[in-house]
């Protein structure tokens, strides 16, 4: 829900992306409400891990936020989805990667609609190469929630700990550029499945009045797989936030995850029919309450908007490597039956977002 940008942490049972605190706190305030030009991911990525000089901070922040950079002609050309399965080295996504992710979020061919109710829709897609690999796409209409607020909620890791009841632990590890970092996210899976965790490289980019947050799995030498958790693999996960007005937006969550194991059919069905809609609605509630909460919790601290605020240490890309699924242990849980507690939870109507949210105050 980082995009650990994994907001559908509930749907993470079958496929989750990383901590979309995305994982998924900045100064002063909200992003300006006026139109923004398309930012260049390449420009932001070219700002190396070293802290920028104070005289360069305003230029760096402008590039990261897309406030006043000239619009690249190439950035407006439609591009087909770029393959993500053959990634050989760790790289910060560039402009084409962001365009490709957006195209995939907006694509309709090959997707099967499994849920549509009260402004929330869910689609699934099975991968031909491996039927244990599934892609899920969730879309929600958000009334009374500006795109800027939703973007902040997905970034604010401290707030995520308040509203994401599936999170076990989440934290940022290091920053790579002004719009990319690496972090950890672990989450609860439906009982009696084993819980999962993931290390991901997350990047983000404002594009006009829209926003993208996305991530993929990497290996960090100081955070190897844990014995008490199954290390999952985010092939590509993220969010597309599209503004539809001053106080409304549409969010699309797209996840292609290898949960590292053969999951029972009830998990796949439950994720698309119950967990994903429930998580999206819970995120909407969190967005509505965020402005009031943020006013009481470092209201001017938003390093995703103001990179000079980031307290994270710098990390070179050479310290990371791509996390390939075939290098991790497979856990066969295909015969695991759903627990009575989980069945009761599904039958109780929680899919309508009825979780208690008093912790958001």
PDB file of C-alpha atoms in Angstrom, residues 17-184:
ATOM      1  CA  UNK A  17       4.597  -4.983  -3.407  1.00  0.00           C
ATOM      2  CA  UNK A  18       6.773  -3.519  -1.003  1.00  0.00           C
ATOM      3  CA  UNK A  19       6.095  -1.099   1.709  1.00  0.00           C
ATOM      4  CA  UNK A  20       4.395   1.489  -0.236  1.00  0.00           C
ATOM      5  CA  UNK A  21       4.353   3.730   2.657  1.00  0.00           C
ATOM      6  CA  UNK A  22       4.984   3.692   0.666  1.00  0.00           C
ATOM      7  CA  UNK A  23       5.394   3.567   2.103  1.00  0.00           C
ATOM      8  CA  UNK A  24       3.615   4.461   0.369  1.00  0.00           C
ATOM      9  CA  UNK A  25       6.757  13.122   6.483  1.00  0.00           C
ATOM     10  CA  UNK A  26       7.744  17.843   4.402  1.00  0.00           C
ATOM     11  CA  UNK A  27       7.712  21.434   4.676  1.00  0.00           C
ATOM     12  CA  UNK A  28       5.200  23.499   4.813  1.00  0.00           C
ATOM     13  CA  UNK A  29       2.524  22.381   3.277  1.00  0.00           C
ATOM     14  CA  UNK A  30       0.743  20.910   0.432  1.00  0.00           C
ATOM     15  CA  UNK A  31       1.908  20.934  -3.118  1.00  0.00           C
ATOM     16  CA  UNK A  32       0.676  23.882  -5.099  1.00  0.00           C
ATOM     17  CA  UNK A  33      -2.704  23.430  -6.671  1.00  0.00           C
ATOM     18  CA  UNK A  34      -1.779  24.970 -10.003  1.00  0.00           C
ATOM     19  CA  UNK A  35      -0.935  22.816 -13.018  1.00  0.00           C
ATOM     20  CA  UNK A  36       2.533  21.276 -13.055  1.00  0.00           C
ATOM     21  CA  UNK A  37       4.613  20.420 -16.064  1.00  0.00           C
ATOM     22  CA  UNK A  38       5.937  16.915 -16.562  1.00  0.00           C
ATOM     23  CA  UNK A  39       9.041  16.318 -14.488  1.00  0.00           C
ATOM     24  CA  UNK A  40      12.049  14.463 -15.800  1.00  0.00           C
ATOM     25  CA  UNK A  41      12.873  11.289 -13.928  1.00  0.00           C
ATOM     26  CA  UNK A  42      16.236  11.299 -15.638  1.00  0.00           C
ATOM     27  CA  UNK A  43      17.011  14.744 -14.274  1.00  0.00           C
ATOM     28  CA  UNK A  44      16.112  13.666 -10.772  1.00  0.00           C
ATOM     29  CA  UNK A  45      18.004  10.397 -11.056  1.00  0.00           C
ATOM     30  CA  UNK A  46      21.107  12.198 -12.251  1.00  0.00           C
ATOM     31  CA  UNK A  47      21.277  13.906  -8.886  1.00  0.00           C
ATOM     32  CA  UNK A  48      23.585  11.468  -7.156  1.00  0.00           C
ATOM     33  CA  UNK A  49      23.270  10.251  -3.611  1.00  0.00           C
ATOM     34  CA  UNK A  50      25.537  12.950  -2.309  1.00  0.00           C
ATOM     35  CA  UNK A  51      23.616  15.733  -0.530  1.00  0.00           C
ATOM     36  CA  UNK A  52      23.140  18.717  -2.870  1.00  0.00           C
ATOM     37  CA  UNK A  53      24.700  22.030  -2.039  1.00  0.00           C
ATOM     38  CA  UNK A  54      22.286  24.490  -0.477  1.00  0.00           C
ATOM     39  CA  UNK A  55      22.501  26.714  -3.552  1.00  0.00           C
ATOM     40  CA  UNK A  56      21.369  23.775  -5.696  1.00  0.00           C
ATOM     41  CA  UNK A  57      18.540  22.567  -3.488  1.00  0.00           C
ATOM     42  CA  UNK A  58      15.840  24.683  -5.064  1.00  0.00           C
ATOM     43  CA  UNK A  59      16.765  23.434  -8.551  1.00  0.00           C
ATOM     44  CA  UNK A  60      16.889  19.835  -7.348  1.00  0.00           C
ATOM     45  CA  UNK A  61      13.517  20.157  -5.655  1.00  0.00           C
ATOM     46  CA  UNK A  62      12.030  21.695  -8.781  1.00  0.00           C
ATOM     47  CA  UNK A  63      13.179  18.754 -10.867  1.00  0.00           C
ATOM     48  CA  UNK A  64      11.841  16.251  -8.372  1.00  0.00           C
ATOM     49  CA  UNK A  65       8.461  17.946  -8.099  1.00  0.00           C
ATOM     50  CA  UNK A  66       8.049  18.891 -11.729  1.00  0.00           C
ATOM     51  CA  UNK A  67       7.106  22.450 -10.831  1.00  0.00           C
ATOM     52  CA  UNK A  68       8.772  24.477 -13.518  1.00  0.00           C
ATOM     53  CA  UNK A  69      10.931  22.275 -15.717  1.00  0.00           C
ATOM     54  CA  UNK A  70      10.289  22.529 -19.448  1.00  0.00           C
ATOM     55  CA  UNK A  71       8.177  19.738 -20.839  1.00  0.00           C
ATOM     56  CA  UNK A  72      10.085  17.224 -22.889  1.00  0.00           C
ATOM     57  CA  UNK A  73       8.538  16.395 -26.239  1.00  0.00           C
ATOM     58  CA  UNK A  74       9.561  12.773 -25.819  1.00  0.00           C
ATOM     59  CA  UNK A  75       7.691  12.545 -22.529  1.00  0.00           C
ATOM     60  CA  UNK A  76       4.365  13.073 -24.261  1.00  0.00           C
ATOM     61  CA  UNK A  77       4.779  10.346 -26.847  1.00  0.00           C
ATOM     62  CA  UNK A  78       2.732   7.218 -26.104  1.00  0.00           C
ATOM     63  CA  UNK A  79       4.875   4.238 -25.241  1.00  0.00           C
ATOM     64  CA  UNK A  80       3.949   0.604 -24.893  1.00  0.00           C
ATOM     65  CA  UNK A  81       4.627  -1.206 -21.633  1.00  0.00           C
ATOM     66  CA  UNK A  82       8.307  -1.958 -21.108  1.00  0.00           C
ATOM     67  CA  UNK A  83       9.184  -5.509 -20.012  1.00  0.00           C
ATOM     68  CA  UNK A  84      10.133  -5.682 -16.329  1.00  0.00           C
ATOM     69  CA  UNK A  85      10.911  -9.379 -15.945  1.00  0.00           C
ATOM     70  CA  UNK A  86      14.346  -9.276 -17.540  1.00  0.00           C
ATOM     71  CA  UNK A  87      15.914  -6.658 -15.291  1.00  0.00           C
ATOM     72  CA  UNK A  88      19.614  -7.536 -14.935  1.00  0.00           C
ATOM     73  CA  UNK A  89      20.954  -4.654 -12.882  1.00  0.00           C
ATOM     74  CA  UNK A  90      19.655  -2.200 -10.322  1.00  0.00           C
ATOM     75  CA  UNK A  91      18.671   1.065 -11.967  1.00  0.00           C
ATOM     76  CA  UNK A  92      16.585   4.027 -10.931  1.00  0.00           C
ATOM     77  CA  UNK A  93      13.542   4.159 -13.263  1.00  0.00           C
ATOM     78  CA  UNK A  94      13.717   6.712 -16.063  1.00  0.00           C
ATOM     79  CA  UNK A  95      11.030   8.626 -17.954  1.00  0.00           C
ATOM     80  CA  UNK A  96      10.224   5.662 -20.191  1.00  0.00           C
ATOM     81  CA  UNK A  97       9.743   3.401 -17.157  1.00  0.00           C
ATOM     82  CA  UNK A  98       7.211   5.818 -15.697  1.00  0.00           C
ATOM     83  CA  UNK A  99       5.383   6.097 -19.024  1.00  0.00           C
ATOM     84  CA  UNK A 100       5.342   2.330 -19.348  1.00  0.00           C
ATOM     85  CA  UNK A 101       3.882   1.919 -15.862  1.00  0.00           C
ATOM     86  CA  UNK A 102       1.185   4.462 -16.639  1.00  0.00           C
ATOM     87  CA  UNK A 103       0.295   2.631 -19.864  1.00  0.00           C
ATOM     88  CA  UNK A 104      -0.050  -0.632 -17.960  1.00  0.00           C
ATOM     89  CA  UNK A 105      -2.326   1.008 -15.386  1.00  0.00           C
ATOM     90  CA  UNK A 106      -4.571   2.337 -18.149  1.00  0.00           C
ATOM     91  CA  UNK A 107      -4.533  -0.826 -20.298  1.00  0.00           C
ATOM     92  CA  UNK A 108      -7.708  -2.898 -20.623  1.00  0.00           C
ATOM     93  CA  UNK A 109      -6.704  -5.830 -22.825  1.00  0.00           C
ATOM     94  CA  UNK A 110      -6.059  -9.075 -21.000  1.00  0.00           C
ATOM     95  CA  UNK A 111      -7.571  -8.011 -17.679  1.00  0.00           C
ATOM     96  CA  UNK A 112     -10.517  -9.819 -16.078  1.00  0.00           C
ATOM     97  CA  UNK A 113     -12.857  -7.751 -13.916  1.00  0.00           C
ATOM     98  CA  UNK A 114     -13.504  -9.582 -10.621  1.00  0.00           C
ATOM     99  CA  UNK A 115     -15.064  -6.838  -8.466  1.00  0.00           C
ATOM    100  CA  UNK A 116     -16.939  -3.612  -9.120  1.00  0.00           C
ATOM    101  CA  UNK A 117     -18.892  -1.858  -6.404  1.00  0.00           C
ATOM    102  CA  UNK A 118     -19.182   1.595  -4.823  1.00  0.00           C
ATOM    103  CA  UNK A 119     -16.482   3.187  -6.954  1.00  0.00           C
ATOM    104  CA  UNK A 120     -13.930   0.379  -6.464  1.00  0.00           C
ATOM    105  CA  UNK A 121     -12.965  -2.022  -9.266  1.00  0.00           C
ATOM    106  CA  UNK A 122     -10.521  -4.942  -9.236  1.00  0.00           C
ATOM    107  CA  UNK A 123      -9.016  -6.806 -12.189  1.00  0.00           C
ATOM    108  CA  UNK A 124      -6.703  -9.832 -12.257  1.00  0.00           C
ATOM    109  CA  UNK A 125      -4.394 -11.256 -14.867  1.00  0.00           C
ATOM    110  CA  UNK A 126      -2.552 -14.597 -14.746  1.00  0.00           C
ATOM    111  CA  UNK A 127       0.940 -14.723 -16.204  1.00  0.00           C
ATOM    112  CA  UNK A 128       1.314 -17.289 -18.967  1.00  0.00           C
ATOM    113  CA  UNK A 129       4.866 -18.215 -18.000  1.00  0.00           C
ATOM    114  CA  UNK A 130       3.942 -19.175 -14.463  1.00  0.00           C
ATOM    115  CA  UNK A 131       0.412 -19.629 -13.218  1.00  0.00           C
ATOM    116  CA  UNK A 132       1.541 -18.891  -9.666  1.00  0.00           C
ATOM    117  CA  UNK A 133       2.389 -15.365 -10.797  1.00  0.00           C
ATOM    118  CA  UNK A 134      -0.601 -13.072 -10.880  1.00  0.00           C
ATOM    119  CA  UNK A 135      -1.108  -9.413 -11.548  1.00  0.00           C
ATOM    120  CA  UNK A 136      -3.797  -7.439  -9.778  1.00  0.00           C
ATOM    121  CA  UNK A 137      -5.091  -3.981 -10.584  1.00  0.00           C
ATOM    122  CA  UNK A 138      -7.365  -1.963  -8.306  1.00  0.00           C
ATOM    123  CA  UNK A 139      -8.967   1.374  -9.106  1.00  0.00           C
ATOM    124  CA  UNK A 140     -10.888   3.655  -6.767  1.00  0.00           C
ATOM    125  CA  UNK A 141     -12.684   6.946  -7.206  1.00  0.00           C
ATOM    126  CA  UNK A 142     -11.834   9.281  -4.337  1.00  0.00           C
ATOM    127  CA  UNK A 143     -14.291  12.069  -3.613  1.00  0.00           C
ATOM    128  CA  UNK A 144     -13.294  14.846  -1.230  1.00  0.00           C
ATOM    129  CA  UNK A 145      -9.645  13.759  -1.468  1.00  0.00           C
ATOM    130  CA  UNK A 146      -7.242  15.869  -3.577  1.00  0.00           C
ATOM    131  CA  UNK A 147      -4.556  14.013  -5.517  1.00  0.00           C
ATOM    132  CA  UNK A 148      -1.897  15.813  -3.453  1.00  0.00           C
ATOM    133  CA  UNK A 149      -3.319  14.428  -0.218  1.00  0.00           C
ATOM    134  CA  UNK A 150      -3.408  10.862  -1.501  1.00  0.00           C
ATOM    135  CA  UNK A 151       0.179  11.231  -2.695  1.00  0.00           C
ATOM    136  CA  UNK A 152       1.229  12.400   0.789  1.00  0.00           C
ATOM    137  CA  UNK A 153      -0.593   9.522   2.498  1.00  0.00           C
ATOM    138  CA  UNK A 154       1.189   6.931   0.359  1.00  0.00           C
ATOM    139  CA  UNK A 155       4.545   8.484   1.209  1.00  0.00           C
ATOM    140  CA  UNK A 156       4.071   9.139   4.914  1.00  0.00           C
ATOM    141  CA  UNK A 157       5.546   6.077   6.581  1.00  0.00           C
ATOM    142  CA  UNK A 158       4.608   7.174  10.107  1.00  0.00           C
ATOM    143  CA  UNK A 159       0.977   7.609   9.119  1.00  0.00           C
ATOM    144  CA  UNK A 160       0.962   4.256   7.365  1.00  0.00           C
ATOM    145  CA  UNK A 161       1.724   2.588  10.674  1.00  0.00           C
ATOM    146  CA  UNK A 162      -1.537   4.088  11.940  1.00  0.00           C
ATOM    147  CA  UNK A 163      -3.918   3.040   9.194  1.00  0.00           C
ATOM    148  CA  UNK A 164      -2.388  -0.082   7.655  1.00  0.00           C
ATOM    149  CA  UNK A 165      -3.399  -2.842  10.071  1.00  0.00           C
ATOM    150  CA  UNK A 166      -1.573  -5.445   7.968  1.00  0.00           C
ATOM    151  CA  UNK A 167       1.874  -3.919   8.388  1.00  0.00           C
ATOM    152  CA  UNK A 168       4.239  -5.740  10.717  1.00  0.00           C
ATOM    153  CA  UNK A 169       7.243  -3.501  10.239  1.00  0.00           C
ATOM    154  CA  UNK A 170       8.216  -0.858   7.694  1.00  0.00           C
ATOM    155  CA  UNK A 171      11.107   1.575   7.452  1.00  0.00           C
ATOM    156  CA  UNK A 172      13.245   3.453   4.949  1.00  0.00           C
ATOM    157  CA  UNK A 173      16.836   2.272   4.633  1.00  0.00           C
ATOM    158  CA  UNK A 174      18.633   4.801   2.429  1.00  0.00           C
ATOM    159  CA  UNK A 175      18.121   7.294  -0.346  1.00  0.00           C
ATOM    160  CA  UNK A 176      19.483   6.846  -3.854  1.00  0.00           C
ATOM    161  CA  UNK A 177      18.446  10.111  -5.535  1.00  0.00           C
ATOM    162  CA  UNK A 178      16.049  12.943  -4.743  1.00  0.00           C
ATOM    163  CA  UNK A 179      13.166  10.769  -5.957  1.00  0.00           C
ATOM    164  CA  UNK A 180      14.280   7.234  -5.150  1.00  0.00           C
ATOM    165  CA  UNK A 181      15.031   5.242  -2.025  1.00  0.00           C
ATOM    166  CA  UNK A 182      15.267   1.685  -0.747  1.00  0.00           C
ATOM    167  CA  UNK A 183      13.171   0.346   2.116  1.00  0.00           C
ATOM    168  CA  UNK A 184      11.748  -2.609   4.003  1.00  0.00           C
TER     169      UNK A 184
END
